[in-house]
Amino acid sequence: MLTRQLHAILILILAFGGFIATPTLLAVPAAAQGTLAPDSFAVLAKQISPAVVNISTEKVMKRSTPTRRMPGMPGPSPFGPDDPFKDFFEKFFGDMPKEFKSRSLGTGFILDREGFIITNNHVVEGADKIKVKLVDGREFKASIKGRDAMTDMALIKIESPTHDLPVLVMGDSDAVQVGDWVLAVGNPFGLSHTVTQGIISAKGRVIGAGPYDDFLQTDASINPGNSGGPLVNLKGEVIGINTAIVASGQGIGFAIPSSMAKGIIAQLKQKGSVTRGILGVQIQTVTPELAKSFGLKEPVGALVAEVNPNTPAAKAGIQRGDVIIEYNGHVIKEMHELPRLVAHTAPGTKVNLKVLRQGKEKNFGLTIAEMKPEHLARSGMVEPETEKSSLGLLVQELTPQMAQRFQIKETSGVIVVQVEQGSPASDSGIRPGDLIEEINSVAIQSLKDYHASISQLKAGDAVRILIKRRGKTMYVVVEVPEK
């Protein structure tokens, strides 16, 4: 009896041991097998780092005339030409230099043996001198060959390239999947050639940075100084250009997808600027409520809020209230898809539009026109509308996306999105993200209010502007320049 029990136990032990020795493997989809994390990213880091450059720029900034201001107080002296502090102020502050140098750091990567380097526009915009440094210690002077502010991309070129420059290959961001591994290389906070690892967190992100938002989101650490650096896949191919972060978030960075960048790079290399198509409509998102009111089964497409006169859309017969659901064979699921498709269409191209009008599908043929500077203020292809003044400010009406980006609790108003270097606004200390609440004691709640106040200003006027910055309210004084 005991012998039989021992025999049975031995059989169980052998069976259980055999199970442990030959575990069952879970099946991994073929498409995902190539994206499994390696034991180390060292080989990949060594492969891509040589072609990544640190970019340092130098700008000559103009300082506003100090003799017209009181120490510690913005704006002209309140005492006028008989200022009793004038001699004191000029003695101690009159010899201050009228110009000073501003320096900044960023990242880029080499595209080809000719020495072309891609980076962000905001890294090199307005730069008087540009220097690039490779990981092997070599330094080169570079110059700007093309810029595109609307996508924050710039192309610079090494002035005297050598034949042995390392390069990176542009990959296919359309093939990237959420969850794929990526590496970012950059110059965060001046820490040269920092490598960080993460995954693609999302695709097609719209963050309010511009009308053509289509960002890759990643949790690979991206910080100030990473701007313009590459986001690469496990093959070492560039699938994104690191360009934005959420200041209040961790592990949330954004990169321009390579599929968008390739066409822009080609134009910047050829002519130094980007030519875009224009349809001539102002559009908005189709909300569930709007979809119901228009008799749509689901909230898809781009709702036409206005048709600009003498544009391709107007000539073709597009009307306000039409919902554009298809553009040249591409189904429009979400409003932001349409501006990107139109912008990437060469002017002169004939396209077909499918719209829903009063519940019925209609087709229209039209020829895409070229976007001109005068279209920027009124075209739905640039959303939201912006307004630039002689003060050197570029502003727009506050949107939920911009409020989130700049951590603003207000739901309406006019926000500063860009400040021209060396302008009166720059000299006064106004920054992007400032919310303009008053101009000369007049409340500013919309672009209409802003434009009305700005239009009344004369050369030499001292403009008192009330701004809100990160929850704090302050006055600044800006002098209107002589024309």
Tab-separated table of C-alpha atoms in Angstrom:
chain	number	residue	atom	x	y	z
A	1	MET	CA	0.000	0.000	0.000
A	2	LEU	CA	2.784	2.396	0.967
A	3	THR	CA	4.696	1.498	-2.186
A	4	ARG	CA	1.694	2.432	-4.351
A	5	GLN	CA	1.333	5.801	-2.563
A	6	LEU	CA	5.018	6.631	-3.020
A	7	HIS	CA	4.772	5.682	-6.655
A	8	ALA	CA	1.790	7.986	-7.113
A	9	ILE	CA	3.618	10.876	-5.351
A	10	LEU	CA	6.660	10.393	-7.582
A	11	ILE	CA	4.453	10.594	-10.671
A	12	LEU	CA	2.905	13.881	-9.409
A	13	ILE	CA	6.327	15.353	-8.610
A	14	LEU	CA	7.693	14.447	-12.023
A	15	ALA	CA	4.590	15.829	-13.740
A	16	PHE	CA	4.722	19.084	-11.747
A	17	GLY	CA	8.463	19.389	-12.352
A	18	GLY	CA	7.977	18.885	-16.050
A	19	PHE	CA	5.383	21.669	-16.026
A	20	ILE	CA	7.828	24.093	-14.425
A	21	ALA	CA	10.651	23.130	-16.786
A	22	THR	CA	8.528	23.752	-19.892
A	23	PRO	CA	6.221	26.733	-19.155
A	24	THR	CA	3.549	27.724	-21.628
A	25	LEU	CA	4.457	30.932	-23.542
A	26	LEU	CA	1.789	33.571	-24.211
A	27	ALA	CA	1.385	34.327	-27.885
A	28	VAL	CA	2.663	37.786	-28.910
A	29	PRO	CA	1.085	39.363	-32.007
A	30	ALA	CA	3.572	39.566	-34.873
A	31	ALA	CA	3.006	43.320	-35.197
A	32	ALA	CA	4.017	43.855	-31.573
A	33	GLN	CA	7.038	41.563	-31.429
A	34	GLY	CA	9.345	44.212	-32.897
A	35	THR	CA	8.341	46.797	-30.277
A	36	LEU	CA	9.241	44.831	-27.134
A	37	ALA	CA	11.689	46.708	-24.897
A	38	PRO	CA	15.312	45.599	-25.236
A	39	ASP	CA	17.397	44.781	-22.182
A	40	SER	CA	19.254	48.050	-22.771
A	41	PHE	CA	18.933	51.121	-24.985
A	42	ALA	CA	22.706	51.653	-24.990
A	43	VAL	CA	23.259	50.496	-28.582
A	44	LEU	CA	20.426	52.699	-29.855
A	45	ALA	CA	21.680	55.701	-27.871
A	46	LYS	CA	25.187	55.296	-29.350
A	47	GLN	CA	23.641	55.047	-32.821
A	48	ILE	CA	21.627	58.261	-32.715
A	49	SER	CA	23.572	60.576	-30.365
A	50	PRO	CA	26.365	61.520	-32.829
A	51	ALA	CA	23.836	63.193	-35.184
A	52	VAL	CA	22.107	65.175	-32.416
A	53	VAL	CA	23.480	68.694	-31.908
A	54	ASN	CA	23.283	71.259	-29.152
A	55	ILE	CA	22.255	74.633	-30.535
A	56	SER	CA	23.306	77.842	-28.812
A	57	THR	CA	22.078	81.195	-30.137
A	58	GLU	CA	22.927	84.812	-29.493
A	59	LYS	CA	20.555	87.742	-30.006
A	60	VAL	CA	21.292	91.428	-29.628
A	61	MET	CA	18.445	92.988	-27.644
A	62	LYS	CA	17.683	96.691	-27.435
A	63	ARG	CA	17.082	98.215	-24.030
A	64	SER	CA	14.520	100.991	-23.761
A	65	THR	CA	15.924	104.449	-22.898
A	66	PRO	CA	16.368	104.459	-19.101
A	67	THR	CA	16.558	108.245	-18.663
A	68	ARG	CA	12.836	108.586	-19.335
A	69	ARG	CA	11.821	106.272	-16.520
A	70	MET	CA	11.771	106.395	-12.736
A	71	PRO	CA	13.828	103.721	-10.956
A	72	GLY	CA	11.618	100.757	-10.122
A	73	MET	CA	8.584	102.279	-11.871
A	74	PRO	CA	7.217	101.386	-15.315
A	75	GLY	CA	6.474	104.019	-17.906
A	76	PRO	CA	7.582	107.635	-18.355
A	77	SER	CA	8.327	109.708	-15.287
A	78	PRO	CA	5.130	111.137	-13.769
A	79	PHE	CA	6.953	114.436	-13.136
A	80	GLY	CA	7.313	115.232	-16.840
A	81	PRO	CA	10.238	117.232	-18.282
A	82	ASP	CA	10.850	118.956	-14.900
A	83	ASP	CA	11.528	115.691	-13.140
A	84	PRO	CA	13.513	116.523	-9.943
A	85	PHE	CA	15.106	113.056	-10.030
A	86	LYS	CA	16.373	113.453	-13.591
A	87	ASP	CA	19.992	114.368	-12.701
A	88	PHE	CA	20.160	111.622	-10.062
A	89	PHE	CA	18.731	109.026	-12.416
A	90	GLU	CA	20.994	109.961	-15.327
A	91	LYS	CA	24.062	109.942	-13.067
A	92	PHE	CA	23.502	106.402	-11.845
A	93	PHE	CA	21.579	104.864	-14.749
A	94	GLY	CA	22.367	106.989	-17.780
A	95	ASP	CA	25.448	104.988	-18.773
A	96	MET	CA	23.571	101.682	-18.978
A	97	PRO	CA	24.170	99.988	-22.332
A	98	LYS	CA	21.395	100.404	-24.881
A	99	GLU	CA	21.988	96.901	-26.185
A	100	PHE	CA	22.649	93.581	-24.504
A	101	LYS	CA	23.057	90.001	-25.646
A	102	SER	CA	20.465	87.320	-24.994
A	103	ARG	CA	21.524	83.675	-25.215
A	104	SER	CA	19.463	80.512	-25.427
A	105	LEU	CA	19.932	76.779	-25.857
A	106	GLY	CA	18.093	74.172	-27.864
A	107	THR	CA	18.535	70.939	-29.774
A	108	GLY	CA	18.538	69.787	-33.389
A	109	PHE	CA	19.632	66.863	-35.518
A	110	ILE	CA	21.579	66.540	-38.763
A	111	LEU	CA	19.544	65.529	-41.800
A	112	ASP	CA	22.221	65.000	-44.460
A	113	ARG	CA	25.922	65.273	-45.325
A	114	GLU	CA	25.382	68.822	-46.610
A	115	GLY	CA	24.971	69.921	-43.004
A	116	PHE	CA	21.235	70.693	-42.912
A	117	ILE	CA	19.824	70.553	-39.387
A	118	ILE	CA	16.186	70.556	-38.300
A	119	THR	CA	15.108	72.268	-35.077
A	120	ASN	CA	12.253	74.355	-33.665
A	121	ASN	CA	11.585	77.850	-34.962
A	122	HIS	CA	11.477	79.293	-31.453
A	123	VAL	CA	15.030	78.027	-30.840
A	124	VAL	CA	16.592	80.159	-33.593
A	125	GLU	CA	14.036	82.897	-34.295
A	126	GLY	CA	15.712	86.298	-34.334
A	127	ALA	CA	19.167	84.825	-33.677
A	128	ASP	CA	22.166	86.858	-34.824
A	129	LYS	CA	24.628	84.022	-34.234
A	130	ILE	CA	24.071	80.260	-34.167
A	131	LYS	CA	26.564	77.642	-33.013
A	132	VAL	CA	26.056	73.876	-33.069
A	133	LYS	CA	28.054	71.362	-31.068
A	134	LEU	CA	28.273	67.611	-31.683
A	135	VAL	CA	28.711	64.936	-29.044
A	136	ASP	CA	32.326	64.408	-30.191
A	137	GLY	CA	33.112	68.003	-29.216
A	138	ARG	CA	33.229	69.524	-32.704
A	139	GLU	CA	31.648	72.968	-33.063
A	140	PHE	CA	30.336	74.684	-36.194
A	141	LYS	CA	28.775	78.002	-37.104
A	142	ALA	CA	25.330	77.722	-38.674
A	143	SER	CA	22.828	79.982	-40.405
A	144	ILE	CA	19.059	79.919	-40.878
A	145	LYS	CA	17.897	78.586	-44.245
A	146	GLY	CA	14.153	78.543	-43.630
A	147	ARG	CA	11.525	78.949	-40.915
A	148	ASP	CA	7.868	78.066	-40.497
A	149	ALA	CA	6.352	79.709	-37.432
A	150	MET	CA	2.977	78.026	-37.929
A	151	THR	CA	4.426	74.596	-37.179
A	152	ASP	CA	7.380	75.870	-35.110
A	153	MET	CA	9.942	74.310	-37.439
A	154	ALA	CA	13.215	75.736	-38.725
A	155	LEU	CA	15.987	74.536	-41.026
A	156	ILE	CA	19.548	75.668	-40.350
A	157	LYS	CA	22.785	74.718	-42.120
A	158	ILE	CA	26.360	74.271	-40.985
A	159	GLU	CA	28.373	76.911	-42.847
A	160	SER	CA	31.445	74.721	-43.465
A	161	PRO	CA	30.310	71.081	-43.226
A	162	THR	CA	32.786	68.221	-43.229
A	163	HIS	CA	32.343	65.058	-45.272
A	164	ASP	CA	31.974	62.797	-42.228
A	165	LEU	CA	28.913	64.342	-40.590
A	166	PRO	CA	26.641	61.741	-38.907
A	167	VAL	CA	22.996	61.862	-39.997
A	168	LEU	CA	19.606	60.569	-38.856
A	169	VAL	CA	16.957	59.028	-41.102
A	170	MET	CA	13.360	60.273	-41.072
A	171	GLY	CA	10.925	57.454	-40.288
A	172	ASP	CA	7.189	56.976	-40.796
A	173	SER	CA	5.159	58.419	-37.921
A	174	ASP	CA	1.943	57.129	-39.499
A	175	ALA	CA	3.124	53.583	-38.772
A	176	VAL	CA	3.741	54.359	-35.104
A	177	GLN	CA	1.297	52.844	-32.630
A	178	VAL	CA	0.292	53.952	-29.166
A	179	GLY	CA	2.486	51.975	-26.783
A	180	ASP	CA	5.549	51.807	-29.077
A	181	TRP	CA	8.914	52.467	-27.439
A	182	VAL	CA	10.713	55.734	-28.265
A	183	LEU	CA	13.914	57.535	-27.274
A	184	ALA	CA	14.385	61.306	-26.994
A	185	VAL	CA	17.780	62.994	-27.124
A	186	GLY	CA	18.298	66.636	-26.221
A	187	ASN	CA	19.851	69.377	-24.151
A	188	PRO	CA	17.454	69.771	-21.178
A	189	PHE	CA	18.475	72.647	-18.884
A	190	GLY	CA	21.871	72.705	-20.610
A	191	LEU	CA	22.630	69.060	-19.789
A	192	SER	CA	24.046	68.058	-23.158
A	193	HIS	CA	23.042	64.872	-24.961
A	194	THR	CA	20.603	63.585	-22.383
A	195	VAL	CA	18.822	60.394	-23.476
A	196	THR	CA	15.347	59.572	-22.127
A	197	GLN	CA	13.144	56.596	-22.845
A	198	GLY	CA	9.372	56.159	-22.965
A	199	ILE	CA	6.453	55.187	-25.152
A	200	ILE	CA	4.025	56.872	-27.527
A	201	SER	CA	1.162	57.867	-25.238
A	202	ALA	CA	-1.230	59.169	-27.909
A	203	LYS	CA	-1.436	60.413	-31.492
A	204	GLY	CA	-3.191	63.338	-33.145
A	205	ARG	CA	-3.098	65.586	-30.084
A	206	VAL	CA	-4.491	69.131	-30.418
A	207	ILE	CA	-2.989	71.369	-27.730
A	208	GLY	CA	-3.861	74.848	-28.990
A	209	ALA	CA	-0.370	75.602	-30.291
A	210	GLY	CA	-1.596	76.369	-33.813
A	211	PRO	CA	-4.101	75.538	-36.553
A	212	TYR	CA	-2.199	72.461	-37.690
A	213	ASP	CA	-1.850	70.692	-34.335
A	214	ASP	CA	-1.321	66.976	-34.860
A	215	PHE	CA	1.189	66.067	-32.156
A	216	LEU	CA	2.565	62.771	-30.968
A	217	GLN	CA	2.324	62.564	-27.176
A	218	THR	CA	5.053	60.754	-25.266
A	219	ASP	CA	6.048	60.099	-21.673
A	220	ALA	CA	9.759	60.172	-22.545
A	221	SER	CA	11.060	63.033	-20.395
A	222	ILE	CA	11.134	66.289	-22.379
A	223	ASN	CA	12.200	69.526	-20.705
A	224	PRO	CA	13.250	73.069	-21.689
A	225	GLY	CA	16.282	72.644	-23.930
A	226	ASN	CA	14.919	69.495	-25.603
A	227	SER	CA	13.161	71.663	-28.196
A	228	GLY	CA	14.028	70.579	-31.724
A	229	GLY	CA	15.535	67.258	-30.675
A	230	PRO	CA	14.592	63.927	-32.260
A	231	LEU	CA	12.090	61.364	-31.033
A	232	VAL	CA	13.219	58.045	-32.503
A	233	ASN	CA	11.841	54.520	-32.727
A	234	LEU	CA	13.781	51.346	-31.931
A	235	LYS	CA	15.186	51.322	-35.476
A	236	GLY	CA	16.852	54.672	-34.847
A	237	GLU	CA	14.497	56.488	-37.248
A	238	VAL	CA	13.165	59.956	-36.395
A	239	ILE	CA	9.397	59.738	-36.010
A	240	GLY	CA	8.952	63.086	-34.228
A	241	ILE	CA	10.519	66.462	-33.434
A	242	ASN	CA	10.220	67.341	-29.746
A	243	THR	CA	8.576	70.734	-29.443
A	244	ALA	CA	6.216	71.254	-26.481
A	245	ILE	CA	5.505	70.237	-22.907
A	246	VAL	CA	2.736	70.668	-20.357
A	247	ALA	CA	4.380	72.801	-17.696
A	248	SER	CA	2.164	71.501	-14.896
A	249	GLY	CA	2.335	67.860	-15.933
A	250	GLN	CA	4.882	65.079	-15.680
A	251	GLY	CA	5.538	62.620	-18.466
A	252	ILE	CA	3.542	64.668	-20.986
A	253	GLY	CA	5.552	65.869	-23.972
A	254	PHE	CA	4.639	66.544	-27.583
A	255	ALA	CA	6.464	66.031	-30.868
A	256	ILE	CA	5.746	67.098	-34.444
A	257	PRO	CA	5.160	63.860	-36.394
A	258	SER	CA	7.681	63.065	-39.124
A	259	SER	CA	4.890	62.608	-41.672
A	260	MET	CA	4.080	66.327	-41.323
A	261	ALA	CA	7.695	67.427	-41.010
A	262	LYS	CA	8.920	65.802	-44.239
A	263	GLY	CA	6.871	68.040	-46.538
A	264	ILE	CA	7.772	71.154	-44.577
A	265	ILE	CA	11.488	70.301	-44.592
A	266	ALA	CA	11.409	69.843	-48.372
A	267	GLN	CA	9.891	73.307	-48.875
A	268	LEU	CA	12.214	74.990	-46.379
A	269	LYS	CA	15.195	73.425	-48.116
A	270	GLN	CA	13.990	74.473	-51.547
A	271	LYS	CA	12.736	78.020	-50.947
A	272	GLY	CA	13.105	78.851	-47.240
A	273	SER	CA	9.373	79.124	-46.593
A	274	VAL	CA	6.195	77.056	-46.759
A	275	THR	CA	3.392	77.483	-49.271
A	276	ARG	CA	-0.031	76.339	-48.087
A	277	GLY	CA	-3.408	75.876	-49.669
A	278	ILE	CA	-6.555	77.687	-48.618
A	279	LEU	CA	-10.203	76.719	-48.914
A	280	GLY	CA	-11.795	79.949	-47.702
A	281	VAL	CA	-14.085	78.816	-44.895
A	282	GLN	CA	-14.227	79.450	-41.172
A	283	ILE	CA	-15.107	76.224	-39.418
A	284	GLN	CA	-15.977	74.921	-35.983
A	285	THR	CA	-16.375	71.634	-34.161
A	286	VAL	CA	-19.597	69.692	-34.566
A	287	THR	CA	-20.769	69.132	-30.996
A	288	PRO	CA	-23.409	66.521	-30.118
A	289	GLU	CA	-25.910	69.360	-29.674
A	290	LEU	CA	-25.079	70.866	-33.070
A	291	ALA	CA	-25.190	67.432	-34.686
A	292	LYS	CA	-28.692	66.924	-33.324
A	293	SER	CA	-29.836	70.353	-34.487
A	294	PHE	CA	-28.558	69.659	-38.018
A	295	GLY	CA	-30.121	66.202	-38.078
A	296	LEU	CA	-26.789	64.344	-38.036
A	297	LYS	CA	-26.547	60.828	-36.649
A	298	GLU	CA	-23.207	61.557	-34.960
A	299	PRO	CA	-20.952	64.604	-34.314
A	300	VAL	CA	-18.509	64.316	-37.217
A	301	GLY	CA	-17.124	66.643	-39.870
A	302	ALA	CA	-16.348	70.357	-39.898
A	303	LEU	CA	-19.202	72.835	-39.599
A	304	VAL	CA	-18.916	75.873	-41.900
A	305	ALA	CA	-19.571	78.983	-39.785
A	306	GLU	CA	-18.628	81.486	-42.510
A	307	VAL	CA	-17.571	81.479	-46.163
A	308	ASN	CA	-15.023	84.150	-47.042
A	309	PRO	CA	-15.779	86.058	-50.262
A	310	ASN	CA	-13.770	85.515	-53.451
A	311	THR	CA	-12.353	82.209	-52.232
A	312	PRO	CA	-12.478	78.694	-53.727
A	313	ALA	CA	-15.264	77.714	-51.319
A	314	ALA	CA	-17.381	80.757	-52.191
A	315	LYS	CA	-16.923	80.225	-55.935
A	316	ALA	CA	-17.852	76.543	-55.610
A	317	GLY	CA	-21.094	77.304	-53.754
A	318	ILE	CA	-20.232	76.180	-50.214
A	319	GLN	CA	-22.669	77.755	-47.751
A	320	ARG	CA	-22.796	78.583	-44.065
A	321	GLY	CA	-24.289	75.629	-42.200
A	322	ASP	CA	-22.755	73.022	-44.507
A	323	VAL	CA	-20.976	70.203	-42.706
A	324	ILE	CA	-17.879	69.076	-44.614
A	325	ILE	CA	-17.626	65.318	-44.132
A	326	GLU	CA	-15.112	64.398	-46.830
A	327	TYR	CA	-12.156	66.174	-48.453
A	328	ASN	CA	-10.790	64.672	-51.652
A	329	GLY	CA	-11.549	61.141	-50.506
A	330	HIS	CA	-10.471	61.664	-46.884
A	331	VAL	CA	-13.279	61.240	-44.361
A	332	ILE	CA	-13.380	64.181	-41.915
A	333	LYS	CA	-14.117	62.688	-38.525
A	334	GLU	CA	-13.014	65.713	-36.530
A	335	MET	CA	-12.849	69.426	-37.392
A	336	HIS	CA	-9.071	69.843	-36.948
A	337	GLU	CA	-8.370	67.307	-39.708
A	338	LEU	CA	-9.651	69.640	-42.429
A	339	PRO	CA	-7.177	72.559	-41.988
A	340	ARG	CA	-4.243	70.145	-42.037
A	341	LEU	CA	-5.432	68.466	-45.236
A	342	VAL	CA	-6.089	71.775	-46.996
A	343	ALA	CA	-2.760	73.276	-45.889
A	344	HIS	CA	-0.860	70.284	-47.271
A	345	THR	CA	-2.613	70.558	-50.652
A	346	ALA	CA	-0.573	72.388	-53.293
A	347	PRO	CA	-2.268	75.564	-54.615
A	348	GLY	CA	-3.856	74.936	-57.993
A	349	THR	CA	-4.879	71.381	-57.097
A	350	LYS	CA	-8.434	70.365	-57.966
A	351	VAL	CA	-10.238	68.648	-55.083
A	352	ASN	CA	-13.690	67.296	-54.293
A	353	LEU	CA	-15.715	68.131	-51.198
A	354	LYS	CA	-18.607	66.129	-49.806
A	355	VAL	CA	-20.919	68.076	-47.517
A	356	LEU	CA	-24.151	67.535	-45.652
A	357	ARG	CA	-26.684	70.247	-46.360
A	358	GLN	CA	-30.054	69.980	-44.641
A	359	GLY	CA	-29.499	66.274	-44.152
A	360	LYS	CA	-28.578	65.528	-47.767
A	361	GLU	CA	-25.150	64.790	-49.214
A	362	LYS	CA	-23.847	67.139	-51.914
A	363	ASN	CA	-20.569	67.086	-53.850
A	364	PHE	CA	-18.528	70.098	-54.939
A	365	GLY	CA	-15.417	70.445	-57.062
A	366	LEU	CA	-13.020	73.357	-56.556
A	367	THR	CA	-9.422	74.459	-57.031
A	368	ILE	CA	-7.343	75.191	-53.942
A	369	ALA	CA	-5.845	78.697	-53.781
A	370	GLU	CA	-2.569	79.804	-52.180
A	371	MET	CA	-2.649	81.158	-48.652
A	372	LYS	CA	-1.448	84.761	-48.533
A	373	PRO	CA	-0.496	86.838	-45.479
A	374	GLU	CA	-3.765	88.775	-45.741
A	375	HIS	CA	-5.686	85.524	-45.292
A	376	LEU	CA	-4.220	84.835	-41.876
A	377	ALA	CA	-6.467	87.184	-39.933
A	378	ARG	CA	-9.738	85.975	-41.429
A	379	SER	CA	-9.221	82.442	-42.652
A	380	GLY	CA	-10.638	79.484	-40.817
A	381	MET	CA	-7.403	77.711	-41.703
A	382	VAL	CA	-5.755	79.730	-38.952
A	383	GLU	CA	-7.732	79.147	-35.835
A	384	PRO	CA	-8.281	80.978	-33.609
A	385	GLU	CA	-8.007	84.455	-35.144
A	386	THR	CA	-4.993	86.506	-34.133
A	387	GLU	CA	-4.311	90.225	-34.120
A	388	LYS	CA	-0.893	91.902	-34.235
A	389	SER	CA	-0.305	95.510	-33.198
A	390	SER	CA	2.448	98.092	-33.535
A	391	LEU	CA	3.382	97.357	-29.923
A	392	GLY	CA	4.898	94.054	-31.044
A	393	LEU	CA	2.169	91.853	-29.585
A	394	LEU	CA	0.442	88.929	-31.236
A	395	VAL	CA	-2.786	88.182	-29.382
A	396	GLN	CA	-5.845	85.999	-29.753
A	397	GLU	CA	-9.114	85.405	-27.986
A	398	LEU	CA	-8.791	82.920	-25.159
A	399	THR	CA	-9.711	79.330	-26.025
A	400	PRO	CA	-10.040	76.357	-23.654
A	401	GLN	CA	-6.861	74.893	-25.146
A	402	MET	CA	-4.877	78.086	-24.576
A	403	ALA	CA	-6.298	78.442	-21.068
A	404	GLN	CA	-5.110	74.910	-20.271
A	405	ARG	CA	-1.711	75.492	-21.850
A	406	PHE	CA	-1.027	78.683	-19.845
A	407	GLN	CA	-2.876	77.532	-16.690
A	408	ILE	CA	-5.515	80.286	-16.892
A	409	LYS	CA	-8.758	79.947	-14.951
A	410	GLU	CA	-10.621	82.628	-16.907
A	411	THR	CA	-12.895	81.495	-19.734
A	412	SER	CA	-12.794	84.627	-21.891
A	413	GLY	CA	-10.478	87.491	-22.740
A	414	VAL	CA	-7.481	88.276	-24.950
A	415	ILE	CA	-4.226	86.401	-24.435
A	416	VAL	CA	-0.702	87.210	-25.636
A	417	VAL	CA	0.631	84.370	-27.800
A	418	GLN	CA	3.812	85.989	-29.102
A	419	VAL	CA	5.994	89.014	-28.278
A	420	GLU	CA	8.309	90.400	-30.949
A	421	GLN	CA	11.906	90.609	-29.779
A	422	GLY	CA	13.086	94.197	-29.259
A	423	SER	CA	9.552	95.597	-29.498
A	424	PRO	CA	7.989	98.065	-27.025
A	425	ALA	CA	5.956	95.202	-25.544
A	426	SER	CA	9.114	93.132	-25.075
A	427	ASP	CA	10.883	96.053	-23.404
A	428	SER	CA	7.997	96.455	-20.952
A	429	GLY	CA	8.207	92.817	-19.883
A	430	ILE	CA	5.016	91.433	-21.435
A	431	ARG	CA	5.256	87.670	-22.038
A	432	PRO	CA	3.345	84.996	-23.964
A	433	GLY	CA	0.558	83.698	-21.743
A	434	ASP	CA	-0.265	87.114	-20.237
A	435	LEU	CA	-4.005	87.806	-20.203
A	436	ILE	CA	-4.833	91.409	-21.151
A	437	GLU	CA	-7.638	92.673	-18.901
A	438	GLU	CA	-7.520	96.444	-19.495
A	439	ILE	CA	-5.955	98.978	-21.848
A	440	ASN	CA	-5.967	102.523	-20.424
A	441	SER	CA	-8.695	101.509	-17.940
A	442	VAL	CA	-10.951	100.088	-20.688
A	443	ALA	CA	-11.977	96.463	-20.086
A	444	ILE	CA	-10.751	94.034	-22.771
A	445	GLN	CA	-12.963	90.974	-23.162
A	446	SER	CA	-12.587	90.249	-26.882
A	447	LEU	CA	-10.426	90.944	-29.929
A	448	LYS	CA	-12.964	93.605	-30.895
A	449	ASP	CA	-12.337	95.440	-27.608
A	450	TYR	CA	-8.581	95.067	-28.050
A	451	HIS	CA	-8.616	96.358	-31.627
A	452	ALA	CA	-10.825	99.302	-30.679
A	453	SER	CA	-8.409	100.367	-27.937
A	454	ILE	CA	-5.263	99.860	-30.007
A	455	SER	CA	-6.688	101.806	-32.968
A	456	GLN	CA	-6.948	104.945	-30.815
A	457	LEU	CA	-3.263	104.987	-29.877
A	458	LYS	CA	-0.872	107.547	-31.294
A	459	ALA	CA	2.889	107.533	-31.697
A	460	GLY	CA	4.564	108.499	-28.443
A	461	ASP	CA	1.601	107.534	-26.249
A	462	ALA	CA	2.294	105.695	-23.016
A	463	VAL	CA	-0.215	102.835	-22.890
A	464	ARG	CA	-1.180	101.445	-19.494
A	465	ILE	CA	-2.039	97.754	-19.763
A	466	LEU	CA	-3.448	95.603	-16.966
A	467	ILE	CA	-2.361	91.988	-17.338
A	468	LYS	CA	-2.873	88.812	-15.353
A	469	ARG	CA	0.013	86.361	-15.133
A	470	ARG	CA	-0.331	83.045	-13.274
A	471	GLY	CA	-3.068	84.413	-11.035
A	472	LYS	CA	-1.302	87.702	-10.299
A	473	THR	CA	-2.524	91.028	-11.703
A	474	MET	CA	-0.125	93.854	-12.592
A	475	TYR	CA	0.126	97.029	-14.653
A	476	VAL	CA	2.732	97.580	-17.359
A	477	VAL	CA	3.320	100.665	-19.484
A	478	VAL	CA	4.182	100.340	-23.168
A	479	GLU	CA	5.314	103.256	-25.335
A	480	VAL	CA	3.843	103.451	-28.836
A	481	PRO	CA	6.797	103.693	-31.258
A	482	GLU	CA	7.257	106.477	-33.770
A	483	LYS	CA	6.265	105.412	-37.255
